[in-house]
Short mmCIF file of C-alpha atoms in Angstrom, two decimals:
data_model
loop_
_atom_site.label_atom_id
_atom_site.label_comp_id
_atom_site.label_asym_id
_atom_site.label_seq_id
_atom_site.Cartn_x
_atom_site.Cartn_y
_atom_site.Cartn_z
CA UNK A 1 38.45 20.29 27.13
CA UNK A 2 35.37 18.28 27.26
CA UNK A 3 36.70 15.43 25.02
CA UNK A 4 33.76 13.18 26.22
CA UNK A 5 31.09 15.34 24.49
CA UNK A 6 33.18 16.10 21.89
CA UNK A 7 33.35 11.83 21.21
CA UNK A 8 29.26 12.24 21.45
CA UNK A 9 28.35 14.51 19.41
CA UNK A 10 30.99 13.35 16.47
CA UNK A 11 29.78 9.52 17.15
CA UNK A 12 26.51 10.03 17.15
CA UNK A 13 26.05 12.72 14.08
CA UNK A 14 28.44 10.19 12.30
CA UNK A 15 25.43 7.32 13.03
CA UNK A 16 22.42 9.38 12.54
CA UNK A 17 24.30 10.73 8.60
CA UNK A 18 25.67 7.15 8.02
CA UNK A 19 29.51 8.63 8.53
CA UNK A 20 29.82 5.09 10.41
CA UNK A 21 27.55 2.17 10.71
CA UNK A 22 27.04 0.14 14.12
CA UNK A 23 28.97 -2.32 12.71
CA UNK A 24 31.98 -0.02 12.58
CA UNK A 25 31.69 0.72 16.08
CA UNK A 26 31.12 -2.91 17.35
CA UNK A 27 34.28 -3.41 15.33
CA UNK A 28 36.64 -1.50 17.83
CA UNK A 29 34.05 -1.77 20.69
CA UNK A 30 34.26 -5.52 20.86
CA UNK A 31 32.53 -7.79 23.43
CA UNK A 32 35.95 -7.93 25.36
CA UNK A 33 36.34 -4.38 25.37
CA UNK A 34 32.60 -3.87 26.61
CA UNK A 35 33.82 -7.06 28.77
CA UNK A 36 36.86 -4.97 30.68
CA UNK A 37 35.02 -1.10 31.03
CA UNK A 38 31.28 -0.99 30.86
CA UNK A 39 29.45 -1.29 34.04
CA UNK A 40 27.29 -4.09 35.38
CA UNK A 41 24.00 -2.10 34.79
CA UNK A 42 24.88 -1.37 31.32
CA UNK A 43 25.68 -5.05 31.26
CA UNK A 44 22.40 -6.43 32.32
CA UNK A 45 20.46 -3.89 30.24
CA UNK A 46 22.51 -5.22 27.03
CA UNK A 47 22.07 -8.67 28.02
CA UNK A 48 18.12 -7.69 28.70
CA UNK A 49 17.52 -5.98 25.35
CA UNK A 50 19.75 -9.19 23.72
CA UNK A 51 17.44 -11.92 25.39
CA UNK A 52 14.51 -10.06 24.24
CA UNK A 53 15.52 -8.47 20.36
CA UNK A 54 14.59 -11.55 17.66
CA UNK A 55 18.18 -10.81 16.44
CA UNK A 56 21.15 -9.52 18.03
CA UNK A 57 23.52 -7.43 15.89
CA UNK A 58 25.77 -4.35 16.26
CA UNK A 59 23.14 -1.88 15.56
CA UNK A 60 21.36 -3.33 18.76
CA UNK A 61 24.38 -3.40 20.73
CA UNK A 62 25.09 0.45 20.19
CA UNK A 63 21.41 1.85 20.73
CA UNK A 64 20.84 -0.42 23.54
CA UNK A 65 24.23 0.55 25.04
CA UNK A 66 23.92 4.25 23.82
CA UNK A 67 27.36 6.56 22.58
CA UNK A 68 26.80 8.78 25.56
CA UNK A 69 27.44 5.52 27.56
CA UNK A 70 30.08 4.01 25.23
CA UNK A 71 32.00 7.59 25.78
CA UNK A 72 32.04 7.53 29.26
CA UNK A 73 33.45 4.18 30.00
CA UNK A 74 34.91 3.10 27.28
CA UNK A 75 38.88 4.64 26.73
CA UNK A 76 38.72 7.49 24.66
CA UNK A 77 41.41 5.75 22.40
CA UNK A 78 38.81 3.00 21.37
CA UNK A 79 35.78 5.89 20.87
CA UNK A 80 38.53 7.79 18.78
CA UNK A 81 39.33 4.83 16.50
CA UNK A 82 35.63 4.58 15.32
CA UNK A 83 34.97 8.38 14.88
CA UNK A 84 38.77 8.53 12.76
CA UNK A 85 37.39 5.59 10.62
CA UNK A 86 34.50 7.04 9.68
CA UNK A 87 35.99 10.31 9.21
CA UNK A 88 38.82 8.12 7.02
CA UNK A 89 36.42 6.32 4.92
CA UNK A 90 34.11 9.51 4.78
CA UNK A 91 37.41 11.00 2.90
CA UNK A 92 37.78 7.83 0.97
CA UNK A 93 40.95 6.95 3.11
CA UNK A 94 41.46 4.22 5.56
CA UNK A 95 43.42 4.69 8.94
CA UNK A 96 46.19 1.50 8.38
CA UNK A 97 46.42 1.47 12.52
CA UNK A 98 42.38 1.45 13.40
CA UNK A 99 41.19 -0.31 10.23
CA UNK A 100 42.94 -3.36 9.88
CA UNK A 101 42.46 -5.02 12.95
CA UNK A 102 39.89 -4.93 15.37
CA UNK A 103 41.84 -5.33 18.34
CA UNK A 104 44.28 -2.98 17.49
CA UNK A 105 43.19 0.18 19.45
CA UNK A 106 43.72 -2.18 22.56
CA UNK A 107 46.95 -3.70 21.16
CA UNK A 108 48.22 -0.62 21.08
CA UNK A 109 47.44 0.14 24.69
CA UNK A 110 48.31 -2.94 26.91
CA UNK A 111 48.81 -6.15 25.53
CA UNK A 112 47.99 -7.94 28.59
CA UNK A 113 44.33 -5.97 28.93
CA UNK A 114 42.73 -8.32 26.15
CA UNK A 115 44.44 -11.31 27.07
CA UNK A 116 42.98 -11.22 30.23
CA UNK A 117 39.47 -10.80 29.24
CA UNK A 118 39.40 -13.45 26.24
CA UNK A 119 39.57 -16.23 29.06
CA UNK A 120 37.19 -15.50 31.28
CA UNK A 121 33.86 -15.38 29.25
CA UNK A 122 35.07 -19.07 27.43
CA UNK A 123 35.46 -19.92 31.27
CA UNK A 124 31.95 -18.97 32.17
CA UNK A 125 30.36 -20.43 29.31
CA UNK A 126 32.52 -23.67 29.54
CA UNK A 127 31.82 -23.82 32.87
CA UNK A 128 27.83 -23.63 32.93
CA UNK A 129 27.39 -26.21 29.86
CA UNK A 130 29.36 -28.99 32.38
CA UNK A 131 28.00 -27.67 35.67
CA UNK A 132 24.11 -28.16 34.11
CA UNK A 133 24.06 -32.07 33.62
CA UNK A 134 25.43 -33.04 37.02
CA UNK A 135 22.91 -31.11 38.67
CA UNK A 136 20.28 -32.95 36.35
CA UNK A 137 21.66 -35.98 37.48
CA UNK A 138 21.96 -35.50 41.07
CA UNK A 139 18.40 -34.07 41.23
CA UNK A 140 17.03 -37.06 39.55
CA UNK A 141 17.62 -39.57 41.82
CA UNK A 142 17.51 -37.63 44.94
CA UNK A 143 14.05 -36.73 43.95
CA UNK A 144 12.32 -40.11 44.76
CA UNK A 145 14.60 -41.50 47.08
CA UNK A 146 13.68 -39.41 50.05
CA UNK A 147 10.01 -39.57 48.47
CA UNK A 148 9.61 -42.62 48.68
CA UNK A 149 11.25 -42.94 52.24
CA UNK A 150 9.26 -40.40 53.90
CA UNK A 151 6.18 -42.57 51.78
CA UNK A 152 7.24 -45.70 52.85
CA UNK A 153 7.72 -44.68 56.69
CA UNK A 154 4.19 -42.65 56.60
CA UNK A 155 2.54 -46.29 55.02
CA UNK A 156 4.28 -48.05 57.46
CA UNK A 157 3.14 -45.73 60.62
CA UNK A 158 -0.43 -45.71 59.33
CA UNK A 159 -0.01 -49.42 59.15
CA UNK A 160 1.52 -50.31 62.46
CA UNK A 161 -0.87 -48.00 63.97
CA UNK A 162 -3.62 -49.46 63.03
CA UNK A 163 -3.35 -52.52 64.78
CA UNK A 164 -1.34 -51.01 67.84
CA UNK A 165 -3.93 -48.35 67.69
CA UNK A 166 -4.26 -47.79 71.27
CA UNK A 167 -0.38 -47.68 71.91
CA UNK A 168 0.52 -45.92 69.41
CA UNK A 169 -2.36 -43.72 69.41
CA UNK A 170 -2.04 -42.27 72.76
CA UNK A 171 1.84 -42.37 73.07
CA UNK A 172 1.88 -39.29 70.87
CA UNK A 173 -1.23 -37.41 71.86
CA UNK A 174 -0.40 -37.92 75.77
CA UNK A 175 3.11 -36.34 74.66
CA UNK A 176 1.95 -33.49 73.10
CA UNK A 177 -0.94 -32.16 75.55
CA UNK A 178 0.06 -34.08 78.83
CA UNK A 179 -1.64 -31.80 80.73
CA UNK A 180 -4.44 -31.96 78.98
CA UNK A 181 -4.46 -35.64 78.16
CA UNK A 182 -6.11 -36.55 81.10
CA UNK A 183 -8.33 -34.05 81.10
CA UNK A 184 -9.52 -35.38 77.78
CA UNK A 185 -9.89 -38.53 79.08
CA UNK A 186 -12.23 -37.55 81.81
CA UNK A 187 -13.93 -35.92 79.56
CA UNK A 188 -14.10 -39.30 77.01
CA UNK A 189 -14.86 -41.08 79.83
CA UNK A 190 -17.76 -38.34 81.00
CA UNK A 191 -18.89 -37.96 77.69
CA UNK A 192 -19.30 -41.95 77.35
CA UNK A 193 -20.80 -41.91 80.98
CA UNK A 194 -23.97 -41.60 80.06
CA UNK A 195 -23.91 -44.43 77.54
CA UNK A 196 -22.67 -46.50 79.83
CA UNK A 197 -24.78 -45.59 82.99
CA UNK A 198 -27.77 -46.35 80.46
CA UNK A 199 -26.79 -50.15 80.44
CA UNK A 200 -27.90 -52.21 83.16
CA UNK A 201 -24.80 -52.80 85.15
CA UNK A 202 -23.88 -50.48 87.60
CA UNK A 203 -20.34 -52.15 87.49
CA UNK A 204 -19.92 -50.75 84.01
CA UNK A 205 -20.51 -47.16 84.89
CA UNK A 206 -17.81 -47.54 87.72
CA UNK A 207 -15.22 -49.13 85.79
CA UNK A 208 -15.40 -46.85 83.00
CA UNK A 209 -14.91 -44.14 85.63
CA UNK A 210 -11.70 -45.10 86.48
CA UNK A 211 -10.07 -46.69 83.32
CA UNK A 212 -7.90 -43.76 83.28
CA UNK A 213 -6.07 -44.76 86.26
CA UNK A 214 -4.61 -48.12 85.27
CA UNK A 215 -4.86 -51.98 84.27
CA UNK A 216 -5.45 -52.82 88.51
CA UNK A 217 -8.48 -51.60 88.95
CA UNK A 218 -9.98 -52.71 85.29
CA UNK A 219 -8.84 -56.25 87.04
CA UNK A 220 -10.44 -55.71 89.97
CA UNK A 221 -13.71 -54.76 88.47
CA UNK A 222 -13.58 -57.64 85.74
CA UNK A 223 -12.92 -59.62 88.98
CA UNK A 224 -16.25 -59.34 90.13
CA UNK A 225 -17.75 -59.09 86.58
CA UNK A 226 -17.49 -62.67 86.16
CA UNK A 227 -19.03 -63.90 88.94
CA UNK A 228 -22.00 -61.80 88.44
CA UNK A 229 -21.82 -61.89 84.76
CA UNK A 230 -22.78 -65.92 84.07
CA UNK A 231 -26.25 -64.88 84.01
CA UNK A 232 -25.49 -61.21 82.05
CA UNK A 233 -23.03 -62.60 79.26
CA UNK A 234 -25.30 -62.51 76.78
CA UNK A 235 -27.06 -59.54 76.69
CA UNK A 236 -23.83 -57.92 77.31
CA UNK A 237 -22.06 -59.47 74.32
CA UNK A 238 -25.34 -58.34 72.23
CA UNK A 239 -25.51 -55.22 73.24
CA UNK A 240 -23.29 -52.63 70.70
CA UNK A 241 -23.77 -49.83 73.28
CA UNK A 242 -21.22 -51.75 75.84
CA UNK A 243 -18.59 -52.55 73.01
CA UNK A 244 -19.08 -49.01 71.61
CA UNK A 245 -17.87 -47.70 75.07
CA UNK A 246 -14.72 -50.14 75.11
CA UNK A 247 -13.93 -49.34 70.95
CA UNK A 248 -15.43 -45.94 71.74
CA UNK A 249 -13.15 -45.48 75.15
CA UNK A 250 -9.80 -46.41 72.58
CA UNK A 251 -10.61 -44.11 70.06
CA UNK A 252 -10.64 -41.17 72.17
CA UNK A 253 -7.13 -41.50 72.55
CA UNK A 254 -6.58 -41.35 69.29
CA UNK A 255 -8.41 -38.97 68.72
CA UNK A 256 -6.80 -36.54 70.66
CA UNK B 1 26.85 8.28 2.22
CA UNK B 2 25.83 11.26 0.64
CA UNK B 3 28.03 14.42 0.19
CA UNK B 4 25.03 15.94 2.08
CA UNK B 5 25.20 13.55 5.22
CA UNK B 6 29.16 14.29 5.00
CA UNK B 7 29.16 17.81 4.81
CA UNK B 8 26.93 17.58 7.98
CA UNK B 9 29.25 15.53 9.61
CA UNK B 10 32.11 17.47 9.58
CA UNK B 11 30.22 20.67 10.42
CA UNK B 12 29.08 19.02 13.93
CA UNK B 13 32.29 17.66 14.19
CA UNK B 14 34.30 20.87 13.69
CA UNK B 15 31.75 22.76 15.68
CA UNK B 16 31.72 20.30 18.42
CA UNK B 17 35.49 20.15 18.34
CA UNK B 18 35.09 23.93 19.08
CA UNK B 19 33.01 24.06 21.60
CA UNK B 20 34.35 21.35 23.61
CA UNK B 21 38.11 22.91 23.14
CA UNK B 22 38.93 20.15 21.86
CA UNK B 23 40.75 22.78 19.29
CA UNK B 24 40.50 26.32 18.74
CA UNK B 25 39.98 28.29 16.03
CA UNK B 26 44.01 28.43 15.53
CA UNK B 27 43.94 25.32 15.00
CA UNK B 28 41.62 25.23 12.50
CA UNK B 29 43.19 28.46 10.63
CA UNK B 30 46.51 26.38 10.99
CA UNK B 31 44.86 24.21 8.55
CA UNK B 32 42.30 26.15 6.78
CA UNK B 33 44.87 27.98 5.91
CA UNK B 34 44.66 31.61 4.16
CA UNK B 35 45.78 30.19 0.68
CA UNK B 36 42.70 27.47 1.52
CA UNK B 37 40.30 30.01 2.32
CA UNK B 38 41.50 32.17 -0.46
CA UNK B 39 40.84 29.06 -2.94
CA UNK B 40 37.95 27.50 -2.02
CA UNK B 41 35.57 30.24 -0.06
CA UNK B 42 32.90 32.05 -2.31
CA UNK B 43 33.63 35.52 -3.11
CA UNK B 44 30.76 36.63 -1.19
CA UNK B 45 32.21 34.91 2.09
CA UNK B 46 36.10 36.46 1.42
CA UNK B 47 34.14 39.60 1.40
CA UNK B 48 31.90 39.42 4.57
CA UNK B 49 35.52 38.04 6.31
CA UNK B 50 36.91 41.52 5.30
CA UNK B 51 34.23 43.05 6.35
CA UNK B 52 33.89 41.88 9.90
CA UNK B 53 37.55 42.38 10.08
CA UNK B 54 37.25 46.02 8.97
CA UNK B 55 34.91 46.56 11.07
CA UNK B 56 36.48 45.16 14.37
CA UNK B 57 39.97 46.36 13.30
CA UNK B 58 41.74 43.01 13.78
CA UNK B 59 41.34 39.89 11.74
CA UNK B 60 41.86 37.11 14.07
CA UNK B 61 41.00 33.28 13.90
CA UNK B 62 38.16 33.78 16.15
CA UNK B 63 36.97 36.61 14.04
CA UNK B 64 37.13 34.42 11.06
CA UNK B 65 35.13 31.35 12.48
CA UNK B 66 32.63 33.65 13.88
CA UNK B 67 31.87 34.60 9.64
CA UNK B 68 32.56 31.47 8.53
CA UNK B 69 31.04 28.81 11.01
CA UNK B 70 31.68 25.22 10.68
CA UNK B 71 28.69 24.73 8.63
CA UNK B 72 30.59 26.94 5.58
CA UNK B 73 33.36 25.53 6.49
CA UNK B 74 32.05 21.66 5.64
CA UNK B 75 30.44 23.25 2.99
CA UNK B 76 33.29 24.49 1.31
CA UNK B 77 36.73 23.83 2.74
CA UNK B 78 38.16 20.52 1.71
CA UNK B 79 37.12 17.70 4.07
CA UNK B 80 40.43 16.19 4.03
CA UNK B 81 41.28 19.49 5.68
CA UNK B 82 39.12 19.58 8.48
CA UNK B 83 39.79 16.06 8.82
CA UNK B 84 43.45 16.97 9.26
CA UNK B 85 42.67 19.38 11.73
CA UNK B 86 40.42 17.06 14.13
CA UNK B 87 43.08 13.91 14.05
CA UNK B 88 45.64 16.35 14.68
CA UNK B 89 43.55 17.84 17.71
CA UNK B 90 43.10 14.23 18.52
CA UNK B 91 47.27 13.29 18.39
CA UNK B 92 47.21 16.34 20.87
CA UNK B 93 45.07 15.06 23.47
CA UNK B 94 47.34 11.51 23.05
CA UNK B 95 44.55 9.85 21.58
CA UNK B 96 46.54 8.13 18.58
CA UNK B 97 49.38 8.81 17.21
CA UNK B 98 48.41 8.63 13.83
CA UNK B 99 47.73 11.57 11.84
CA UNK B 100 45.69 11.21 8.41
CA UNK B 101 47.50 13.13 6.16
#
């Protein structure tokens, strides 16, 4: 006994002659009954064609869902209750125990089996309408805060560093290549040789050698720049090329 | 609903009943009965129903259906009968318990 094709072919002749209507079958194959048996796929292809139909009715429902479908997992008590009303009301009859209420084809299977499925979709759609402002609200607020942090702190870096340029400057670029760091400042210092070997003091050329090294020898050399430098000051301090190397000598830190 | 749209009904029903054994052509003679048949068939159909059943040398249900398919049955045997005979398949297979009369 293939009851299952039997409920098919019956159903759907019974919809393609107008026997029964969609709405007939929606009646008995109500959202909680689709709710306990139909499958997740058949689910989200309803709840596709639902989203994207201008109007949602019963005729939708049963086409999208399909009577093979509905047959195979929906209980055959529920698919018999539409095909007996339509073959009642096709004889001018009605069945007293399928046509008076909907929910009677389940009642008269397991009263707990709706009771069960009434609460959860409330549940769900309870639930999302509360669980959508909080978000709103926490996701405001959070927004700018750290925003404006992480703005703040960047302004406040790129303003510190500024003046502290050299400190701050070279702190991070001699952590991240430390190998290379002084590599870069021999080359800086190589690069800016020339410049400075092109100006007149020899002592120049020698200090800017060895500025990598530390603040002792930069004393030791200013040491003797002073004595010979009464008679030098001011064509040094007029000369850009000399306070490009110092400026020059900074920014390579920072550059790197 | 037409009378058309019903008659076609019923005939897909009944032969869709048969074919998935969902009842048997027993079934349907329990309800179609002779005195039914007798009423409501067309001479012409009584006759080819003797006929086959001369010529096979047994008149049985299956015998019967095979002259007069579903179709002539919708087409002339009471629906109420037919219906009868699918909700009572139906109480069989413990679908309902309720039986159109």
């Amino acid at each position: 006994m293939n009851i299952k094709a039997f409920f098919v072919e019956a159903l759907t002749s019974a919809l393609d002659l107008g026997i029964a209507r969609p709405e007939d079958v929606v009646k008995h194959v109500t959202p909680d009954v689709l709710a306990q048996h139909l499958p997740r796929p058949l689910w989200a292809r309803l709840l596709t064609a639902c989203l994207g139909a201008p109007r949602v009715d019963a005729q939708l429902i049963v086409e999208t869902i399909g009577v093979p479908n509905l047959a195979e997992h929906l209980p055959a008590t529920i698919i018999w209750a539409c095909i007996a009303e339509a073959g009642a009301r096709s004889l001018g009859k009605q069945v007293d125990v399928h046509v008076a209420p909907a929910p009677l084809p389940v009642s008269t299977r397991p009263t707990p089996a709706p009771q069960p499925l009434t609460p959860p979709p409330p549940e769900v759609i309870t639930s999302m309408p509360k669980a959508t402002p909080p978000p709103m609200a926490a996701v405001g607020p959070s927004i700018p805060a750290p925003a404006t942090g992480a703005l703040a702190d960047v302004i406040s870096e790129l303003e510190t560093a500024e003046p502290s340029a050299p400190v701050r400057g070279r702190t991070p670029t001699s952590q991240r290549f430390r190998q290379s760091n002084t590599g870069i400042g021999r080359l800086g210092a190589s690069q800016r040789r020339p410049q400075a070997s092109a100006t007149p003091s020899p002592l120049r050329t020698q200090r800017r050698g060895s500025t990598e090294v530390t603040d002792t020898e930069s004393a030791e050399v200013v040491s003797p720049e002073i004595a010979v430098d009464d008679s030098q000051l001011v064509d040094w301090s007029t000369n850009e090329n000399t306070h490009a190397g110092d400026d020059d000598f900074s920014d390579l830190g920072r550059k790197r | 609903m037409s009378q058309d749209q019903r008659q076609q009904w019923f005939a897909r029903v009944v032969e869709s009943g048969l074919q998935n054994q969902i009842f048997n052509p027993t079934d349907v003679l329990a309800h179609a009965t002779p005195d039914v048949l007798a009423t409501h068939l067309p001479a012409e159909l009584l006759s080819k129903v003797l006929q086959a059943s001369l010529a096979a040398g047994a008149m049985t249900p299956e015998r019967v259906l095979e002259t007069v398919t579903p179709e002539l049955l919708a087409q002339h045997v009471p629906h109420e009968v037919l219906w009868a005979c699918i909700a009572a398949a139906a109480a069989r297979a413990g679908l309902t318990n309720v039986v159109v009369p």
